[in-house]
Amino acid sequence: MSFEKIHQFNFPTTIRFGANVVKELPAYLKANNLKAPLIVTDPNVAQLPFFKEIVADLRKNNISVEVFSDIHKNPVKSDVYKGVDLWDATNRDSVVGIGGGAGLDVARAILLRINHREDLFKYDDLIGGDIYVTNDVPHFITIPTTSGTGSEVGRSAIIADDETHQKKILFSPKLLAQTVFADPVLTMNIPAPITAATGMDALTHNMEAFLAKNYHPICDGIALQGMKLIHESLETATNKPDLESRSKMLLGSIMGAIAFQKGLGVVHSLAHPLSSLLDTHHGLANAVNIPYGMEFNIAGFEDKFRTIARTLELEKDNGEAVVQYLFDLNSKINIPHHLRDIGVKMEHVETLADLAFADFAHPNNPKPVSREDFKQLYLKAL
């Protein structure tokens, strides 16, 4: 397949995929009579040459641009409120989210709040708040800059409470982007450590979605192909990136996010507290924890692990081979094998276990996970 060519997929969002497809953005906005987008991104992306080029290209086409980038690495409610204040003050007509998970989460939460002005966490999906998402939302476009979260094709945003750091999920099919411009060229210059961490995040999404206990054979098929693409490309994309490896990683990331509507599991519940308590990068938290979480899941699900092992073309088709593969892959892309290497200390374990047990992801794990299980997993990974 040529990665120079632009392709279009619909799942159900329209995805424009291919090298330099982002150059279609000005014409797309004009065709939809949109003249004043609020561009939401994170402070790092806002400084990058490609981002400045996107903004300059829009202005050259007489499109009024406001940029909001005052957000935290792990977004909090006040970030969203500040973004909506800018929307109100500058008379915008659409939202364009550009970035990785943080930028796209804040963009989606701003999108929700524009026409839903009660407390943001009233809309928390974990307490049934999605039923209050009743009004229309503005036109929404997403442009991913990493191959990790797959937030560009999502319909939810994870935002933490400023004080308690507890993560809430804002969810509604209304929050799907109308169009995604997935341009692998934008991911070409991401530093190797971020490529590695976000890539392992994407692999975790596919692997956990495939194992999740809900019945969804469509997601299972997508997850397996997503794993295959990441297996073929992550090491190259990290250590010696080219257009093919970056394209496969971006597709694998998108597929993981489509697949995990089926659910996630124990690895994400291990990872989320590291971000909220210690501000650990989400992808890195998943990367270090995934071998331990997968090992926990093997017993009783040997058939599923056999399928994963065959998809990854491993010599032995069993769960132990999958776990060893994950450790080996982490080594090849310079991700440590232990939590102590990313700032976790023994005194954090009890609090992490509490937060992990309270997390929303593990109820979809193929087997139940107790608080004691989480504690033992953290101790093993430490």
Coordinates of C-alpha atoms in Angstrom, one line a residue:
M1 CA 0.0 0.0 0.0
S2 CA 1.2 3.5 -0.8
F3 CA 1.5 5.7 2.3
E4 CA 1.9 8.7 0.0
K5 CA -1.7 8.4 -1.2
I6 CA -4.6 9.9 0.9
H7 CA -7.3 7.5 1.9
Q8 CA -10.8 8.0 3.5
F9 CA -12.3 5.7 6.1
N10 CA -15.7 6.1 7.9
F11 CA -16.0 4.4 11.4
P12 CA -18.4 6.3 11.8
T13 CA -16.3 9.5 11.8
T14 CA -14.9 10.5 8.4
I15 CA -11.1 10.0 8.6
R16 CA -9.0 11.7 6.0
F17 CA -5.7 9.8 6.2
G18 CA -2.4 10.3 4.5
A19 CA 0.8 12.4 4.1
N20 CA 0.1 16.1 4.2
V21 CA -3.7 15.7 4.4
V22 CA -3.8 18.5 7.0
K23 CA -3.4 20.9 4.1
E24 CA -7.0 20.2 3.3
L25 CA -8.1 22.0 6.5
P26 CA -8.6 25.6 5.1
A27 CA -10.7 24.4 2.2
Y28 CA -12.7 22.1 4.5
L29 CA -13.6 24.9 6.8
K30 CA -14.6 27.2 4.0
A31 CA -16.7 24.5 2.4
N32 CA -18.6 24.1 5.7
N33 CA -19.0 27.9 6.1
L34 CA -16.7 28.0 9.1
K35 CA -14.7 31.2 9.5
A36 CA -13.6 31.4 13.2
P37 CA -12.3 28.2 14.7
L38 CA -11.0 27.9 18.3
I39 CA -7.9 25.8 18.0
V40 CA -7.2 23.8 21.1
T41 CA -3.8 22.2 21.7
D42 CA -1.2 21.8 24.5
P43 CA 1.6 24.2 25.2
N44 CA 4.3 22.0 23.6
V45 CA 2.5 21.5 20.3
A46 CA 1.7 25.2 20.2
Q47 CA 5.4 25.9 19.8
L48 CA 6.1 23.4 17.0
P49 CA 6.8 24.6 13.4
F50 CA 4.0 22.5 11.9
F51 CA 1.4 24.0 14.3
K52 CA 2.5 27.5 13.4
E53 CA 2.3 26.6 9.7
I54 CA -1.3 25.3 10.1
V55 CA -2.3 28.6 11.9
A56 CA -0.5 30.7 9.2
D57 CA -2.1 28.7 6.4
L58 CA -5.6 29.3 7.9
R59 CA -5.0 33.1 8.3
K60 CA -3.6 33.3 4.8
N61 CA -7.0 31.9 3.7
N62 CA -8.8 34.7 5.6
I63 CA -9.9 32.4 8.5
S64 CA -9.9 34.0 11.9
V65 CA -8.0 31.8 14.4
E66 CA -7.8 31.9 18.2
V67 CA -5.5 29.4 19.9
F68 CA -6.1 28.0 23.4
S69 CA -3.1 26.0 24.8
D70 CA -3.1 26.8 28.5
I71 CA -3.6 23.3 29.7
H72 CA -2.0 20.7 32.0
K73 CA -0.2 17.5 30.9
N74 CA -3.0 15.7 32.7
P75 CA -6.0 18.0 32.1
V76 CA -8.2 19.4 34.8
K77 CA -11.6 21.1 35.0
S78 CA -10.2 24.6 35.2
D79 CA -8.4 24.1 31.9
V80 CA -11.8 23.5 30.2
Y81 CA -13.4 26.5 31.9
K82 CA -10.6 28.8 30.7
G83 CA -11.0 27.5 27.1
V84 CA -14.7 28.2 27.2
D85 CA -14.0 31.7 28.5
L86 CA -11.9 32.3 25.4
W87 CA -14.7 30.9 23.2
D88 CA -17.2 33.3 24.7
A89 CA -14.9 36.3 24.4
T90 CA -13.9 35.8 20.8
N91 CA -17.1 34.7 19.0
R92 CA -16.0 31.4 17.6
D93 CA -18.0 29.1 15.3
S94 CA -16.1 25.7 15.5
V95 CA -13.5 23.8 17.5
V96 CA -10.4 22.2 16.1
G97 CA -8.5 19.9 18.4
I98 CA -4.8 19.4 17.5
G99 CA -2.5 17.2 19.6
G100 CA -2.3 14.0 21.6
G101 CA -4.6 12.9 24.3
A102 CA -4.4 16.0 26.5
G103 CA -5.1 18.5 23.8
L104 CA -7.9 16.5 22.3
D105 CA -9.5 15.7 25.7
V106 CA -9.6 19.4 26.5
A107 CA -11.0 20.3 23.0
R108 CA -13.8 17.8 23.4
A109 CA -14.6 18.9 27.0
I110 CA -14.7 22.6 25.7
L111 CA -17.0 21.4 22.9
L112 CA -19.4 19.9 25.4
R113 CA -19.4 22.9 27.8
I114 CA -20.2 25.5 25.1
N115 CA -23.9 24.6 25.1
H116 CA -24.0 22.7 28.5
R117 CA -23.2 25.2 31.2
E118 CA -23.9 23.3 34.4
D119 CA -21.0 22.0 36.5
L120 CA -18.8 20.0 34.1
F121 CA -18.8 16.9 36.2
K122 CA -22.6 16.7 36.2
Y123 CA -22.0 15.1 32.7
D124 CA -19.6 12.4 34.2
D125 CA -20.5 9.2 32.4
L126 CA -19.6 7.1 35.4
I127 CA -22.7 8.6 37.3
G128 CA -25.0 8.5 34.3
G129 CA -24.3 12.1 33.4
D130 CA -24.4 11.4 29.6
I131 CA -28.2 11.7 29.7
Y132 CA -27.8 15.4 30.3
V133 CA -25.8 15.9 27.1
T134 CA -29.0 17.0 25.2
N135 CA -28.0 20.1 23.3
D136 CA -26.2 20.4 20.0
V137 CA -22.5 21.0 19.9
P138 CA -20.4 23.2 17.5
H139 CA -18.7 21.7 14.5
F140 CA -15.7 19.6 15.7
I141 CA -12.5 18.6 13.8
T142 CA -9.6 16.6 15.2
I143 CA -6.0 16.4 14.1
P144 CA -3.8 13.9 15.9
T145 CA -0.1 14.6 16.5
T146 CA 0.8 11.4 18.3
S147 CA 0.1 7.7 17.7
G148 CA -1.2 6.8 21.1
T149 CA -4.5 7.7 22.6
G150 CA -6.5 7.6 19.4
S151 CA -8.6 10.4 21.0
E152 CA -9.2 11.8 17.5
V153 CA -11.8 9.1 16.8
G154 CA -13.2 9.0 20.4
R155 CA -16.4 10.2 21.9
S156 CA -15.2 10.8 25.4
A157 CA -12.8 13.1 27.3
I158 CA -11.0 12.3 30.6
I159 CA -10.7 15.3 32.8
A160 CA -9.5 15.3 36.4
D161 CA -10.8 17.3 39.4
D162 CA -8.4 20.1 40.2
E163 CA -8.4 19.2 44.0
T164 CA -8.8 15.5 44.3
H165 CA -7.1 14.5 41.0
Q166 CA -9.9 11.9 40.4
K167 CA -10.5 11.4 36.7
K168 CA -14.0 11.8 35.3
I169 CA -15.3 10.7 31.9
L170 CA -17.3 13.0 29.8
F171 CA -19.1 10.9 27.1
S172 CA -21.6 11.3 24.3
P173 CA -21.8 10.3 20.7
K174 CA -22.4 14.0 20.1
L175 CA -18.7 14.5 21.0
L176 CA -17.4 12.6 17.9
A177 CA -15.5 14.7 15.5
Q178 CA -17.2 15.4 12.2
T179 CA -13.9 14.9 10.4
V180 CA -10.5 13.7 11.4
F181 CA -7.4 14.8 9.5
A182 CA -4.9 12.0 10.3
D183 CA -1.6 13.1 8.8
P184 CA 1.4 10.9 9.7
V185 CA 3.8 13.6 8.6
L186 CA 2.8 15.5 11.8
T187 CA 4.1 12.7 13.9
M188 CA 7.5 12.4 12.1
N189 CA 9.5 14.7 14.5
I190 CA 8.1 13.5 17.8
P191 CA 11.0 12.6 20.2
A192 CA 11.8 8.9 20.6
P193 CA 10.7 8.7 24.2
I194 CA 7.2 10.1 23.4
T195 CA 6.9 7.9 20.3
A196 CA 7.7 4.9 22.5
A197 CA 5.3 5.8 25.3
T198 CA 2.4 6.7 23.1
G199 CA 3.0 3.7 20.9
M200 CA 2.8 1.4 23.9
D201 CA -0.4 3.2 24.9
A202 CA -1.8 2.3 21.5
L203 CA -0.7 -1.3 21.8
T204 CA -2.3 -1.5 25.3
H205 CA -5.6 -0.2 23.9
N206 CA -5.7 -2.9 21.2
M207 CA -4.6 -5.7 23.6
E208 CA -6.9 -4.8 26.4
A209 CA -9.8 -4.2 24.0
F210 CA -9.3 -7.7 22.6
L211 CA -9.3 -9.2 26.1
A212 CA -12.2 -7.1 27.5
K213 CA -15.1 -9.3 28.6
N214 CA -17.9 -7.7 26.5
Y215 CA -18.9 -9.5 23.3
H216 CA -17.9 -7.4 20.3
P217 CA -16.4 -9.4 17.5
I218 CA -16.1 -6.3 15.3
C219 CA -13.8 -4.6 17.8
D220 CA -11.9 -7.9 18.3
G221 CA -11.0 -7.9 14.6
I222 CA -10.0 -4.3 14.6
A223 CA -7.9 -4.8 17.8
L224 CA -6.0 -7.7 16.3
Q225 CA -5.1 -5.8 13.1
G226 CA -4.1 -2.8 15.2
M227 CA -1.7 -5.0 17.2
K228 CA -0.2 -6.3 14.0
L229 CA 0.4 -2.8 12.6
I230 CA 2.0 -1.7 15.8
H231 CA 4.1 -4.9 16.0
E232 CA 5.4 -4.1 12.5
S233 CA 6.2 -0.5 13.1
L234 CA 6.8 0.7 16.7
E235 CA 10.5 -0.2 17.0
T236 CA 11.3 1.5 13.6
A237 CA 9.0 4.5 14.4
T238 CA 10.9 5.0 17.6
N239 CA 14.5 4.4 16.6
K240 CA 14.6 5.2 12.9
P241 CA 11.3 6.7 11.8
D242 CA 10.1 6.7 8.2
L243 CA 6.7 7.5 6.6
E244 CA 5.7 3.8 6.5
S245 CA 6.3 3.2 10.2
R246 CA 4.7 6.4 11.3
S247 CA 1.7 5.7 9.0
K248 CA 1.2 2.2 10.5
M249 CA 1.6 3.6 14.0
L250 CA -1.1 6.2 13.4
L251 CA -3.5 3.6 11.9
G252 CA -2.8 1.2 14.8
S253 CA -3.5 4.0 17.3
I254 CA -6.8 4.9 15.6
M255 CA -7.8 1.2 15.5
G256 CA -7.0 0.9 19.2
A257 CA -9.3 3.7 20.0
I258 CA -12.1 2.3 17.9
A259 CA -11.7 -1.1 19.5
F260 CA -11.7 0.1 23.1
Q261 CA -15.3 1.1 22.9
K262 CA -15.5 -2.6 23.9
G263 CA -13.7 -1.8 27.1
L264 CA -10.3 -1.7 28.7
G265 CA -8.9 -3.5 31.8
V266 CA -6.4 -4.0 34.5
V267 CA -3.5 -2.2 32.8
H268 CA -5.3 1.1 32.5
S269 CA -6.5 0.9 36.1
L270 CA -2.8 0.4 37.1
A271 CA -1.8 3.3 34.9
H272 CA -4.4 6.0 35.6
P273 CA -3.4 6.5 39.3
L274 CA 0.2 7.1 38.3
S275 CA -0.9 10.0 36.2
S276 CA -3.2 11.5 38.8
L277 CA -1.0 11.0 41.8
L278 CA 2.5 11.4 40.3
D279 CA 1.8 13.2 37.0
T280 CA 3.3 10.3 35.1
H281 CA 2.9 10.4 31.3
H282 CA -0.1 8.1 30.6
G283 CA 1.5 6.1 27.8
L284 CA 4.7 5.5 29.9
A285 CA 2.5 4.4 32.8
N286 CA 0.8 1.8 30.5
A287 CA 4.1 0.8 29.0
V288 CA 5.7 -0.2 32.3
N289 CA 2.6 -1.9 33.6
I290 CA 1.4 -3.9 30.5
P291 CA 3.6 -7.0 30.9
Y292 CA 2.5 -7.4 34.6
G293 CA -1.2 -6.8 33.7
M294 CA -1.1 -9.2 30.8
E295 CA 0.6 -11.9 33.0
F296 CA -2.3 -11.5 35.6
N297 CA -4.8 -12.1 32.8
I298 CA -3.4 -15.3 31.3
A299 CA -5.0 -18.0 33.5
G300 CA -8.4 -18.9 32.1
F301 CA -7.9 -16.9 28.9
E302 CA -5.2 -19.1 27.3
D303 CA -7.1 -19.2 23.9
K304 CA -7.2 -15.4 23.6
F305 CA -3.4 -15.2 24.4
R306 CA -2.8 -17.9 21.8
T307 CA -4.5 -15.7 19.2
I308 CA -2.5 -12.6 20.3
A309 CA 0.8 -14.6 20.1
R310 CA 0.0 -15.7 16.6
T311 CA -0.9 -12.2 15.6
L312 CA 2.4 -11.0 16.9
E313 CA 4.1 -13.9 15.0
L314 CA 5.8 -15.2 18.2
E315 CA 7.7 -18.5 18.2
K316 CA 5.5 -19.9 21.0
D317 CA 1.8 -19.3 20.9
N318 CA 1.1 -18.8 24.6
G319 CA 0.6 -16.0 27.2
E320 CA 4.0 -16.3 28.6
A321 CA 5.5 -15.6 25.2
V322 CA 3.3 -12.5 24.9
V323 CA 4.5 -11.2 28.3
Q324 CA 8.2 -11.8 27.3
Y325 CA 7.5 -10.1 24.0
L326 CA 6.2 -7.0 25.9
F327 CA 9.3 -6.9 28.1
D328 CA 11.6 -7.3 25.1
L329 CA 9.7 -4.6 23.1
N330 CA 10.0 -2.2 26.0
S331 CA 13.8 -2.8 26.1
K332 CA 14.1 -2.2 22.4
I333 CA 12.4 1.2 22.7
N334 CA 14.2 2.2 26.0
I335 CA 11.2 1.9 28.4
P336 CA 12.2 0.7 31.8
H337 CA 10.8 -2.6 33.3
H338 CA 10.1 -1.3 36.8
L339 CA 8.0 1.4 38.4
R340 CA 10.8 2.5 40.6
D341 CA 12.6 3.7 37.5
I342 CA 9.7 6.2 36.8
G343 CA 9.5 7.7 40.3
V344 CA 7.2 5.3 42.1
K345 CA 8.2 4.6 45.7
M346 CA 7.1 1.9 48.2
E347 CA 5.2 4.6 50.2
H348 CA 3.0 5.2 47.1
V349 CA 1.7 1.7 46.8
E350 CA -1.2 1.7 49.2
T351 CA -2.6 4.9 47.8
L352 CA -2.1 3.7 44.2
A353 CA -3.9 0.5 45.1
D354 CA -6.9 2.4 46.5
L355 CA -7.1 4.6 43.3
A356 CA -6.6 1.7 41.0
F357 CA -9.5 -0.3 42.6
A358 CA -11.7 2.8 42.3
D359 CA -10.8 3.2 38.6
F360 CA -13.4 2.8 35.9
A361 CA -11.4 0.6 33.5
H362 CA -11.0 -2.7 35.3
P363 CA -14.7 -3.8 35.5
N364 CA -14.3 -4.7 31.8
N365 CA -11.2 -6.8 32.5
P366 CA -11.7 -10.4 31.5
K367 CA -11.4 -11.5 35.2
P368 CA -12.2 -9.6 38.4
V369 CA -9.4 -7.5 40.0
S370 CA -9.4 -6.9 43.8
R371 CA -7.7 -4.2 45.7
E372 CA -5.2 -6.8 47.0
D373 CA -4.5 -7.8 43.4
F374 CA -3.7 -4.2 42.5
K375 CA -1.4 -3.9 45.5
Q376 CA 0.5 -7.1 44.5
L377 CA 0.8 -6.0 40.9
Y378 CA 2.3 -2.7 41.9
L379 CA 4.7 -4.5 44.3
K380 CA 5.7 -6.9 41.5
A381 CA 6.2 -4.0 39.0
L382 CA 8.1 -1.9 41.6

